[in-house]
Coordinates of C-alpha atoms and ligand atoms in Angstrom, one line a residue:
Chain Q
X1 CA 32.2 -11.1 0.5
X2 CA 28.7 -12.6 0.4
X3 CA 28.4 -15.7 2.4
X4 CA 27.3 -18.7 0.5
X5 CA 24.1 -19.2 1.3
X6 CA 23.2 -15.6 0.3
X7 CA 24.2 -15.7 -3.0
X8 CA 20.9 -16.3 -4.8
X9 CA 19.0 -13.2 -6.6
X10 CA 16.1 -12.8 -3.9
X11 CA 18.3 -12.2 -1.1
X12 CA 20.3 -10.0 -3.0
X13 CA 16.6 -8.1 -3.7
X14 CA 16.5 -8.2 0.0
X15 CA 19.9 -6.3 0.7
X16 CA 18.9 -4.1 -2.2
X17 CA 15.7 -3.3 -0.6
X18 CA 17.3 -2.9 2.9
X19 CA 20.1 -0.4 1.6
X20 CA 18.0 1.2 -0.5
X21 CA 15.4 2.3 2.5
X22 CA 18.3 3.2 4.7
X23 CA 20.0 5.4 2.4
X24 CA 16.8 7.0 1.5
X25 CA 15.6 7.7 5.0
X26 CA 19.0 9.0 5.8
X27 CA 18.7 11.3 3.1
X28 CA 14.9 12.2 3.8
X29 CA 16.0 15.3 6.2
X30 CA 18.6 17.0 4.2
X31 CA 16.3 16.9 1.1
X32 CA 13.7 18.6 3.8
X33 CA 15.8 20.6 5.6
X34 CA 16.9 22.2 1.6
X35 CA 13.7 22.7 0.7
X36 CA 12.7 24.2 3.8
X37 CA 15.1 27.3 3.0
X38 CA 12.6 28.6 0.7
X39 CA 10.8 29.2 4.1
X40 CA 12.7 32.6 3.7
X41 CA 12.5 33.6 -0.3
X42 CA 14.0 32.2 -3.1
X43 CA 17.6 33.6 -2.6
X44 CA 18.4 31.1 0.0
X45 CA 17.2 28.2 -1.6
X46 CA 19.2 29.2 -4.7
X47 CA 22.2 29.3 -2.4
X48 CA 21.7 25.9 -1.5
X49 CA 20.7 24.7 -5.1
X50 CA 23.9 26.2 -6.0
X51 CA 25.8 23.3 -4.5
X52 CA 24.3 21.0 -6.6
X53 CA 26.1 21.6 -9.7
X54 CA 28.8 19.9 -8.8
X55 CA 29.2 16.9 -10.6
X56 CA 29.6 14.6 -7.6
X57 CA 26.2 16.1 -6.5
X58 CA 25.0 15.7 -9.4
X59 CA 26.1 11.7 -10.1
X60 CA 24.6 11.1 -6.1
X61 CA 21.6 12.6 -7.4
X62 CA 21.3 9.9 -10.2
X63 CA 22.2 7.6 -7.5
X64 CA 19.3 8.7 -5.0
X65 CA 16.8 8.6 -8.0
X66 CA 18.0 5.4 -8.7
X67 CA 17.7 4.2 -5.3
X68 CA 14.1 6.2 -5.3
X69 CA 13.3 3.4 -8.7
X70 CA 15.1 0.3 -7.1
X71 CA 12.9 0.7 -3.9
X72 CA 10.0 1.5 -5.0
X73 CA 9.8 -1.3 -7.7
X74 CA 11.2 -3.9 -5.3
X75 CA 8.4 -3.2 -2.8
X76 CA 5.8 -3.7 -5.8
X77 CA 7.5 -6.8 -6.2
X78 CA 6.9 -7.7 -2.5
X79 CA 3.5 -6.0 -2.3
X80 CA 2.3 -8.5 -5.0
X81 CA 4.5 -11.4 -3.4
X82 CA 2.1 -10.9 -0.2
X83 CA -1.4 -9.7 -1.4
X84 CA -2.1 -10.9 -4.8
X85 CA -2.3 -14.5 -5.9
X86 CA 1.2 -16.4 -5.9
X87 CA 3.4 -16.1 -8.7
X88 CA 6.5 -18.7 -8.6
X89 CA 8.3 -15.9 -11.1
X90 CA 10.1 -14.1 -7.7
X91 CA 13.5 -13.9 -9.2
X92 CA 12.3 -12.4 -12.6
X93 CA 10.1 -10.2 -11.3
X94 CA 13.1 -9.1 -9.2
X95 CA 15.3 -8.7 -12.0
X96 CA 12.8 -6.4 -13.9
X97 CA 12.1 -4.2 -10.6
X98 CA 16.2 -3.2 -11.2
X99 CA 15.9 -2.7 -15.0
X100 CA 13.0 -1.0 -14.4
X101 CA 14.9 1.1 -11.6
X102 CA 17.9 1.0 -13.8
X103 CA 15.9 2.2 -16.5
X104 CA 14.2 5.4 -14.5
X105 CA 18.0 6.6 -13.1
X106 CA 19.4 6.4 -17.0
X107 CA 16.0 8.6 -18.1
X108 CA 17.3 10.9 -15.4
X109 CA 20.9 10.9 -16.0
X110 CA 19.7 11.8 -19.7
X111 CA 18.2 15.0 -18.5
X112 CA 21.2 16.0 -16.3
X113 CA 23.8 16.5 -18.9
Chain B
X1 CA 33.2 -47.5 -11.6
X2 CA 33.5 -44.5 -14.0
X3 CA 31.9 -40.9 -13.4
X4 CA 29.4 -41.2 -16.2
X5 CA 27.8 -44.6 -14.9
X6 CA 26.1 -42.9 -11.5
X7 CA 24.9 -39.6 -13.4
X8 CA 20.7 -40.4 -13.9
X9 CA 20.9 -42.8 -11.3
X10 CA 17.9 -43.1 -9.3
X11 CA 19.7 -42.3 -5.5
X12 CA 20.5 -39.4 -7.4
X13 CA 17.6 -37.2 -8.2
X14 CA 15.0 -38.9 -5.8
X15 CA 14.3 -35.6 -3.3
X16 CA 16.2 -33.3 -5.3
X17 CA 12.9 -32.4 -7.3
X18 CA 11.7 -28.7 -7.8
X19 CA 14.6 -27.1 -6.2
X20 CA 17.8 -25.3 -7.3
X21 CA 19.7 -25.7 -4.4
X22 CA 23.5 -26.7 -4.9
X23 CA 22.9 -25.8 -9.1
X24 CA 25.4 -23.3 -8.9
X25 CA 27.5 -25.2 -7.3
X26 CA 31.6 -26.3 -9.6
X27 CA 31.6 -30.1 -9.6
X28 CA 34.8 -31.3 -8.3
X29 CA 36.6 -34.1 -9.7
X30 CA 36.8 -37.6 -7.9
X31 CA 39.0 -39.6 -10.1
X32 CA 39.5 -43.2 -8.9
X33 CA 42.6 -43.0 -5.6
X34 CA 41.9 -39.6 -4.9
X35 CA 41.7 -37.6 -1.6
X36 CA 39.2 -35.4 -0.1
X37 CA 40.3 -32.3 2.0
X38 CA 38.0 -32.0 4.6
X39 CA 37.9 -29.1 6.9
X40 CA 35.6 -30.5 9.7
X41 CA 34.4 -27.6 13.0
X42 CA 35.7 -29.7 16.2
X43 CA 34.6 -27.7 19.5
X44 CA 31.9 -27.0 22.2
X45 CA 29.7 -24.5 23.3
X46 CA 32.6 -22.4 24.6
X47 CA 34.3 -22.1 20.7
X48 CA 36.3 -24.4 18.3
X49 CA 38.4 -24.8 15.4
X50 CA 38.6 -26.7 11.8
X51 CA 40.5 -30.1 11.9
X52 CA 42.1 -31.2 8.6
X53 CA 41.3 -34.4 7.4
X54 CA 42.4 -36.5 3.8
X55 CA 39.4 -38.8 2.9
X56 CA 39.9 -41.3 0.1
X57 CA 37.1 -39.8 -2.5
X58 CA 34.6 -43.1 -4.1
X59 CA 31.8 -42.7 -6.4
X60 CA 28.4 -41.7 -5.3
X61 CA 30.0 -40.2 -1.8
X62 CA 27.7 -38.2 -0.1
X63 CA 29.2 -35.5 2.3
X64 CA 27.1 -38.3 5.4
X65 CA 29.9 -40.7 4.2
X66 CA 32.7 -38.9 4.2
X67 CA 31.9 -37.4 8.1
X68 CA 31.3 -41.2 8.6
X69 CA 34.6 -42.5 7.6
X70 CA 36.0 -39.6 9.7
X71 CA 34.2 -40.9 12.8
X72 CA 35.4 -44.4 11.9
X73 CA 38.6 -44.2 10.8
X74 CA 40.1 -40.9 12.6
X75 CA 38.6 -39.5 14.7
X76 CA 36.1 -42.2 16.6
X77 CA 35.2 -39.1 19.2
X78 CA 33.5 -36.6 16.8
X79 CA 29.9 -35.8 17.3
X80 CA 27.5 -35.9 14.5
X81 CA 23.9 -36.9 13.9
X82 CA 22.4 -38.8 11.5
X83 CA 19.4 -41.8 11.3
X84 CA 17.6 -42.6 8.0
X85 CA 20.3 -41.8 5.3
X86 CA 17.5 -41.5 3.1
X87 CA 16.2 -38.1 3.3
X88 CA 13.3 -39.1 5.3
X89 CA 14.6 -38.2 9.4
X90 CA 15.6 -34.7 9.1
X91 CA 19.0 -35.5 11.4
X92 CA 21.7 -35.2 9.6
X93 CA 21.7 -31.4 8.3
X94 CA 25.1 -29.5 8.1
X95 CA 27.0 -26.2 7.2
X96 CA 29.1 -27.5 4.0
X97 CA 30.7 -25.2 2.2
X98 CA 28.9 -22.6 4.2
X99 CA 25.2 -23.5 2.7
X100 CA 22.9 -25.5 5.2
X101 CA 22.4 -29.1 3.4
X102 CA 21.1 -32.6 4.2
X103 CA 24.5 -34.4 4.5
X104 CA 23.0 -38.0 3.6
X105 CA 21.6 -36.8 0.6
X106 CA 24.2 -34.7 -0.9
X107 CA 26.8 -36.0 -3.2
X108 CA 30.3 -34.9 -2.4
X109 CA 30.7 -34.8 -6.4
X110 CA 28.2 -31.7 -6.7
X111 CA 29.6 -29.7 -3.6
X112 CA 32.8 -30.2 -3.6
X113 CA 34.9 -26.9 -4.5
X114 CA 38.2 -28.4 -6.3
X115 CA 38.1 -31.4 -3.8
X116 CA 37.7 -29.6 -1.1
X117 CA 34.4 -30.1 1.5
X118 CA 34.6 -27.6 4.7
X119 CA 31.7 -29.0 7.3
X120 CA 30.6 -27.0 10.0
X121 CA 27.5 -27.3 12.3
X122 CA 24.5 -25.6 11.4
X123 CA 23.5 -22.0 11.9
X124 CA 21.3 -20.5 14.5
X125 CA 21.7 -23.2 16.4
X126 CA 23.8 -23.6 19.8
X127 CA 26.1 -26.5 19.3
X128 CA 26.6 -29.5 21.9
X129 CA 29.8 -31.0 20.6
X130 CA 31.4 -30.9 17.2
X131 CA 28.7 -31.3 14.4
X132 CA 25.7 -31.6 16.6
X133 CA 23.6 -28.7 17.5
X134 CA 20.6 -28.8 19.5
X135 CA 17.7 -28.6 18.0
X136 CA 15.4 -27.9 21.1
X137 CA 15.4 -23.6 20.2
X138 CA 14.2 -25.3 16.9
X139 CA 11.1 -27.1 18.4
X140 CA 9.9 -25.3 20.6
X141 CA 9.4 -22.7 18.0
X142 CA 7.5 -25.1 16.5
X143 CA 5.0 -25.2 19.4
X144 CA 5.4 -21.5 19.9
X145 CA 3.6 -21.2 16.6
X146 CA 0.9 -23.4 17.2
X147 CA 1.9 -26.2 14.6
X148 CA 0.1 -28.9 16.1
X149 CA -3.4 -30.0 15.4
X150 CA -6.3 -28.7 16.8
X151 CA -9.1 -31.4 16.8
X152 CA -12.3 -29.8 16.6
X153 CA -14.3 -33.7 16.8
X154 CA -14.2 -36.7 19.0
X155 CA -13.9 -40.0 16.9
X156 CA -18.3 -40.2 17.3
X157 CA -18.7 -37.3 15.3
X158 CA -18.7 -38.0 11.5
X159 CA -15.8 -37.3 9.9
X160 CA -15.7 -33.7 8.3
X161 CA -14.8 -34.4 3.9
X162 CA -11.6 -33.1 2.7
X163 CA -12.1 -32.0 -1.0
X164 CA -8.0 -32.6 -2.6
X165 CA -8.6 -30.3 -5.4
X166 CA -10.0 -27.4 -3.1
X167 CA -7.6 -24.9 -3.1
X168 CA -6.9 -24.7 0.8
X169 CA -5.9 -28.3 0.5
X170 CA -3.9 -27.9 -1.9
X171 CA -1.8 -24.6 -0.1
X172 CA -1.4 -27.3 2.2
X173 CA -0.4 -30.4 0.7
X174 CA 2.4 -28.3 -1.0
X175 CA 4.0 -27.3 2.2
X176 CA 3.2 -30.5 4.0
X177 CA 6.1 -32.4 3.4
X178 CA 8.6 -31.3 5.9
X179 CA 10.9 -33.3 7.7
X180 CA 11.9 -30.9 10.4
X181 CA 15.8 -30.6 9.3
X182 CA 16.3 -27.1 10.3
X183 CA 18.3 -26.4 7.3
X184 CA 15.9 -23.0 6.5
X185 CA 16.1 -22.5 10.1
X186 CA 19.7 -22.1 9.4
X187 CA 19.7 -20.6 5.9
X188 CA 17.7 -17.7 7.2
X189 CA 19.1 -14.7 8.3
X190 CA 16.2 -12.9 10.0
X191 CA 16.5 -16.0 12.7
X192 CA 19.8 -15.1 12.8
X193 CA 19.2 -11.3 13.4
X194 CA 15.9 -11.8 15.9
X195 CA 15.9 -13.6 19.0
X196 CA 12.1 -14.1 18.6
X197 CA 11.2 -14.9 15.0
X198 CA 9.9 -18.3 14.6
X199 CA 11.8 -18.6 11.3
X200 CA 10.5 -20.7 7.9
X201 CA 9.7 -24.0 9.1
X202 CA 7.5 -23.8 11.9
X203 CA 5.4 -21.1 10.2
X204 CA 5.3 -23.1 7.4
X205 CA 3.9 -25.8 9.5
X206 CA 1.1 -23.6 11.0
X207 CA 0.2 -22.6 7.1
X208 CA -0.4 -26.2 6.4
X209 CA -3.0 -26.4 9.3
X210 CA -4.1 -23.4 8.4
X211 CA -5.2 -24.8 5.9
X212 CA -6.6 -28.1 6.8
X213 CA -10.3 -28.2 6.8
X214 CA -10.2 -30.2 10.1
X215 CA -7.9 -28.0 12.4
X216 CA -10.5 -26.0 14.6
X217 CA -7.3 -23.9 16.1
X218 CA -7.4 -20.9 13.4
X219 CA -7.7 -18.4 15.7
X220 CA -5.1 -19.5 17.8
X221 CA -2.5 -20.4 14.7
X222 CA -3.4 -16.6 14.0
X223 CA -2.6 -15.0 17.3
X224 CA 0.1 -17.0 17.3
X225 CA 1.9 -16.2 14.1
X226 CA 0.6 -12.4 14.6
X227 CA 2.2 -11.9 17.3
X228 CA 5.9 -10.7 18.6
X229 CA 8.4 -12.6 16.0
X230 CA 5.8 -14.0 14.0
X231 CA 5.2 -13.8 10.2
X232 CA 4.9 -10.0 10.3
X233 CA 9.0 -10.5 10.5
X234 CA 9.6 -12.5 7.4
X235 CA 11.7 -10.5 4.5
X236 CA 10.8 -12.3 1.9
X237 CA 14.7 -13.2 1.4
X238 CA 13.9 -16.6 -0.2
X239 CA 17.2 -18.0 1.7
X240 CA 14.8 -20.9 3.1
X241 CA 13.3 -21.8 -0.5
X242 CA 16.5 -21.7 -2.1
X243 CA 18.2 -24.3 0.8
X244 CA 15.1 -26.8 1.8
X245 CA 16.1 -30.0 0.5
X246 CA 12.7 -31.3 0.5
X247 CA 12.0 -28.2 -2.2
X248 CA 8.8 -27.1 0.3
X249 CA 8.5 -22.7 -0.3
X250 CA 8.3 -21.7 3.2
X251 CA 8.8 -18.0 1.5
X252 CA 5.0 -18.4 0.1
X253 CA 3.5 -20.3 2.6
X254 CA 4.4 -16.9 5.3
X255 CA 3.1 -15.0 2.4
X256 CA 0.0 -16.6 3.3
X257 CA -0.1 -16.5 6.7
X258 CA 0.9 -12.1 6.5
X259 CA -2.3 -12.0 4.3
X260 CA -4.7 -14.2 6.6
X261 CA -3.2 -11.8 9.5
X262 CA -3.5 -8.6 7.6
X263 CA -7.4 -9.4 6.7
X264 CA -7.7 -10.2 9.8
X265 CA -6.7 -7.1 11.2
X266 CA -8.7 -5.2 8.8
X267 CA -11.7 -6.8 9.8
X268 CA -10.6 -5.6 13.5
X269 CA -10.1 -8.4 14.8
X270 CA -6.5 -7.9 16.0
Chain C
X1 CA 8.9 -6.3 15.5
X2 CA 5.7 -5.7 13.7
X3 CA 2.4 -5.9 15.4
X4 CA -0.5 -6.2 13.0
X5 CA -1.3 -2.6 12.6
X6 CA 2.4 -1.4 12.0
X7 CA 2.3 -4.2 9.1
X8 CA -0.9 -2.3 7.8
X9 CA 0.4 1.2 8.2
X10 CA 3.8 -0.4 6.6
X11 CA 2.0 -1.5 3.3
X12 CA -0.9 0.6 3.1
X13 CA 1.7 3.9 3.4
X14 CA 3.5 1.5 0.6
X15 CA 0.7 1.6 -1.6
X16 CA 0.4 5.4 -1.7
X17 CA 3.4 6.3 -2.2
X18 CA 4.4 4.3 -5.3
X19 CA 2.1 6.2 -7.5
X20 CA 3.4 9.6 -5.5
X21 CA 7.3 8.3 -6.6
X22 CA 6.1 8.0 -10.1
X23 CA 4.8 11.8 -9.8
X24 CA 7.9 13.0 -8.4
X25 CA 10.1 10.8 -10.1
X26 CA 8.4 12.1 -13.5
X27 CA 8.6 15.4 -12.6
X28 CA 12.1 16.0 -11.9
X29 CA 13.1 14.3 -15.1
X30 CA 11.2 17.1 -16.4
X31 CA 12.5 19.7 -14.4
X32 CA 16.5 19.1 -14.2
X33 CA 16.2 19.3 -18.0
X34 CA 17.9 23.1 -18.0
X35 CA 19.3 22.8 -14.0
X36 CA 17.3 23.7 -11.2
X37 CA 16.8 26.8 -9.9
X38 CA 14.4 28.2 -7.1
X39 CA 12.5 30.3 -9.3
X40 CA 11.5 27.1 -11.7
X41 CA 10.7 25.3 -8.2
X42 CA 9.0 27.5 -6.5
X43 CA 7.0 29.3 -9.8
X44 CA 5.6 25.5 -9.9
X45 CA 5.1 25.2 -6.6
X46 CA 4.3 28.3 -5.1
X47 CA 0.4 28.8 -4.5
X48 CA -1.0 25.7 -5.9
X49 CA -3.2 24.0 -3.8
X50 CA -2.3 20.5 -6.0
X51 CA 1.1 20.1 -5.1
X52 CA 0.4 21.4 -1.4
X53 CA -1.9 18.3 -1.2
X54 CA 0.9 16.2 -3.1
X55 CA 3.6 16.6 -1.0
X56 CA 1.5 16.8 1.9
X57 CA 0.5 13.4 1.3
X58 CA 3.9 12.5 0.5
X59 CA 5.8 13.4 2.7
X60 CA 3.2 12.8 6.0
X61 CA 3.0 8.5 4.1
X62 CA 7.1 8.8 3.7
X63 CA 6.9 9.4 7.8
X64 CA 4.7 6.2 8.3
X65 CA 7.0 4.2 6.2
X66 CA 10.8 5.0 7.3
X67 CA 10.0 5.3 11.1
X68 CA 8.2 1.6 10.3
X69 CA 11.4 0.5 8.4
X70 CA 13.9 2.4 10.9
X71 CA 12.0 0.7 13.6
X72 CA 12.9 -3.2 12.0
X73 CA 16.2 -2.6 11.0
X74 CA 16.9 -1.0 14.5
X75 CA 15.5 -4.0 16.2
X76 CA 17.2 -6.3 13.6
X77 CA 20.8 -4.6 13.7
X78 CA 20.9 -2.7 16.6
X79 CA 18.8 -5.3 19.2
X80 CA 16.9 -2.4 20.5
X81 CA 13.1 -3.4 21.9
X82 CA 10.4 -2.3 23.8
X83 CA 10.0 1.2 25.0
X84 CA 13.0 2.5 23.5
X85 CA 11.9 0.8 19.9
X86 CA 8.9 2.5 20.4
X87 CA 10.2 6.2 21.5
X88 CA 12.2 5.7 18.3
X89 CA 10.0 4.7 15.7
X90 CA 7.9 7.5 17.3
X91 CA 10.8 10.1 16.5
X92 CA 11.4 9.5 13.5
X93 CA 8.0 9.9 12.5
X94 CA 7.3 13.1 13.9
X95 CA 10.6 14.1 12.3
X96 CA 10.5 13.4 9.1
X97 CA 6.6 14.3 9.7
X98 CA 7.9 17.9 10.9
X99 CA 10.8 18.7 8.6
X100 CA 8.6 17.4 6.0
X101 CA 5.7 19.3 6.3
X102 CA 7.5 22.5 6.4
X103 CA 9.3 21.8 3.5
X104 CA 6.3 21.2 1.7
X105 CA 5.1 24.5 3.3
X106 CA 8.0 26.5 2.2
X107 CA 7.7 25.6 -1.4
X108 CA 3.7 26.2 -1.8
X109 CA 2.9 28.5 0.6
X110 CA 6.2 29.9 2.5
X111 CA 7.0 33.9 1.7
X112 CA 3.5 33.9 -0.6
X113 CA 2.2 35.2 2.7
Ligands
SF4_301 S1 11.7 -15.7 3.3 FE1 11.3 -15.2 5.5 S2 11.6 -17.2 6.5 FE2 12.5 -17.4 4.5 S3 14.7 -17.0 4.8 FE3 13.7 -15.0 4.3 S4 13.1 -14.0 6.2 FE4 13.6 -16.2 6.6
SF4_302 S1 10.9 -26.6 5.5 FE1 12.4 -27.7 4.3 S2 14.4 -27.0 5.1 FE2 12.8 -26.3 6.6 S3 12.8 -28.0 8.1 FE3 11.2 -28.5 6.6 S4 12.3 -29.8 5.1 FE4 13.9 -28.8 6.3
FES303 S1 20.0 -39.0 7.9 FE1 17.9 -38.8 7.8 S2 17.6 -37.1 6.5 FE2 19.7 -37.4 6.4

């Protein structure tokens, strides 16, 4: 599991952050490449969209706008960490970057079912 | 001779201000004619293995002590460092229980997990024998970021003031106190991951003469801590806060060097 | 394995996406509300000069950023350095720079002509 002297919440930020970017990047071309179809009218790009009422798509959708939140709040968090004037509040500001994240996938997930 | 009598004692908070290190941490039980079980890392540079060791448990133990009686009682041949037993030399730093920690000042009762103790070497450093690593990768990091001081005078010039409640001085005096263990050294895992970061502690040392109003060398504490491995490397991971005994935020002080680089850049001066 | 001015192109790419998230973010809340379909997409999309300069901008910052990231965690995981760091962070920009821009081309502008 997690070694010992990673289990504390900013390294866990850290992973988050890490993970988050990779999975995103990763996804970055598909999500392009989909889009793209519409290069060639609508009926190919409704093809594709097709796909994406299966409810697996759909929950990895929630996840990827999740991952979209956690990301973007966490580099905030790190943004402010390096340019603006020192808060000692790391951890808490780290917790609310994933309940705000958290927040934004449930507001999604709302709209999906 | 009871539990209760050494909690509040003075050995036991002295150094342990402003950081949560070890807080987590299940207190293990040391009832009077108790044993230890002490895993201790025997071996070289070519590998090694845990020896198991029963250590008669006493109040106030620190983990220092218990590698002591080890050495003195069973195994006279194992290699371990250690000077000041005081907090104050920076030698005596360990893996125990798989977080870096100032053996002489950690009590046995707060890391122990059900009586047991597993010490290792630390981290990110190539061992020598047994519990001692060499800490030379360590140092010359240390000059590798610049973290010396630059004098800009000769003792006939008058001596430039230093205002304490200027806020330079004090970015400094909060990162100042640093005893060179290498614990955040080992607690972080971007040293681990690149060959060429400077990790927490030497950076942290070229944030405090940064910030001195007499260190003349700010241009070259800035090339150096811009460059390959520098602070642009730090991930903010907190894993050197958390673990320096001393309760020093190496995390923040690299926050400040990345912003003294990244204006500096802007301005085009790369 | 970040020089100065990969740092700044890191955070400053940083900066302008997290109000671009937001947009998208806020926007597909909105328009997974009844399922997605090319004609709500591209009836959006198709034309407007707005969102051709929105995901323009989004997508060429999201280049900048993930060959950046790519680029540490590649050095950081995989040990890679040096010329081949560079050819690689250099990739993946101009693919994600590519595939991205002709996405956004596809939905604004693509069979409009
Ligand atoms: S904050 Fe920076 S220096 Fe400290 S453990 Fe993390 S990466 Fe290492
Ligand atoms: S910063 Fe703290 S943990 Fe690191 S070497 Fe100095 S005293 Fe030890
Ligand atoms: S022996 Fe000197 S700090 Fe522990």
């Amino acid at each position: 599991m997690i070694r010992p002297h990673r289990r504390h919440p900013l390294w866990l930020a850290f992973a988050l952050h890490r993970v988050s970017g990779l999975l995103l990047a990763l996804f970055l071309p598909a999500h392009f490449g989909l889009l793209g179809t519409a290069l060639n009218g609508a009926e190919p790009l409704d093809a594709a969209l097709a796909w994406t009422d299966n409810p697996l798509v759909k929950f990895a959708e929630f996840g990827l706008v999740f991952l979209l939140a956690v990301h973007m709040f966490g580099g905030l968090r790190l943004l402010a960490l390096e340019f603006l004037p020192w808060s000692p509040r790391q951890k808490t500001l780290a917790a609310a970057a994933v309940a705000l994240a958290a927040a934004t996938g449930g507001a999604f997930a709302l709209q999906l079912v | 001779m009871t539990t209760a009598q050494k909690s509040g004692s003075g050995t036991d908070t002295i150094g342990n201000h402003g950081t949560g290190e070890g807080a987590d941490e299940s207190a293990g039980s040391s009832a009077p004619g108790a044993a230890l079980s002490v895993s201790v890392w025997r071996g070289g540079p070519g590998g090694g293995r845990f020896h198991d060791y029963e250590v008669p448990a006493r109040e106030s133990q620190t983990v220092l002590d218990v590698v002591s009686w080890i050495q003195q009682e069973a195994e006279p041949a194992l290699a371990y460092r250690f000077a000041c037993r005081v907090g104050m030399c920076g030698s005596c730093a360990m893996t125990v229980n798989g977080v870096p920690r100032w053996t002489c000042r950690t009590h046995v009762q707060r890391v122990a997990a059900n009586g047991r103790l597993q010490i290792a070497p630390l981290r990110n450093l190539p061992v020598i024998r047994d519990l001692a690593v060499d800490m030379d990768p360590f140092f010359e990091r240390w000059t590798a970021a610049e973290g010396r001081f630059h004098p800009g005078t000769t003792r006939h010039d008058p001596m430039a003031p230093v205002d304490p409640a200027s806020p330079a001085r004090r970015e400094a005096d909060a990162a100042i106190e640093c005893i060179n263990c290498a614990v955040c050294h080992a607690a972080c895992d971007t040293v681990a991951a690149d060959p060429d970061y400077l990790g927490p502690a030497p950076l942290n040392r070229a944030w405090t003469l940064l910030n001195d109003a007499k260190d003349e060398g700010r241009d070259a504490i800035l090339d150096a801590v811009a460059g390959r491995g520098g602070c642009l490397s730090c991930h903010s991971m907190g894993s050197c806060t958390r673990h320096c005994p001393n309760g020093l935020d190496p995390m923040r002080a690299i926050a400040g060097l990345k912003r003294a680089t990244a204006l500096r850049a802007l301005r085009g001066r790369r | 394995m970040l020089t100065p001015r990969l740092y700044l192109a890191q955070r400053l790419s940083a900066l302008i996406l997290a109000p671009l998230v937001i947009g998208h973010v806020a926007v597909m809340i909105y328009a997974v509300q009844d399922g997605l379909s090319a004609a709500e997409i591209l009836g959006r999309t198709r034309g407007s000069i707005g969102w051709a300069l929105f995901y323009g901008l989004f997508a060429a910052a999201v280049a900048v950023h993930a060959a950046i990231g790519l680029r540490v965690i590649a050095h950081e995981t995989l040990g890679l350095k040096g010329r081949g760091l560079a050819a690689l962070t250099w990739a993946i920009f101009a693919l994600l720079l590519g595939l991205g821009l002709r996405a956004v081309w596809a939905v604004t502008a693509g069979g409009a002509a």
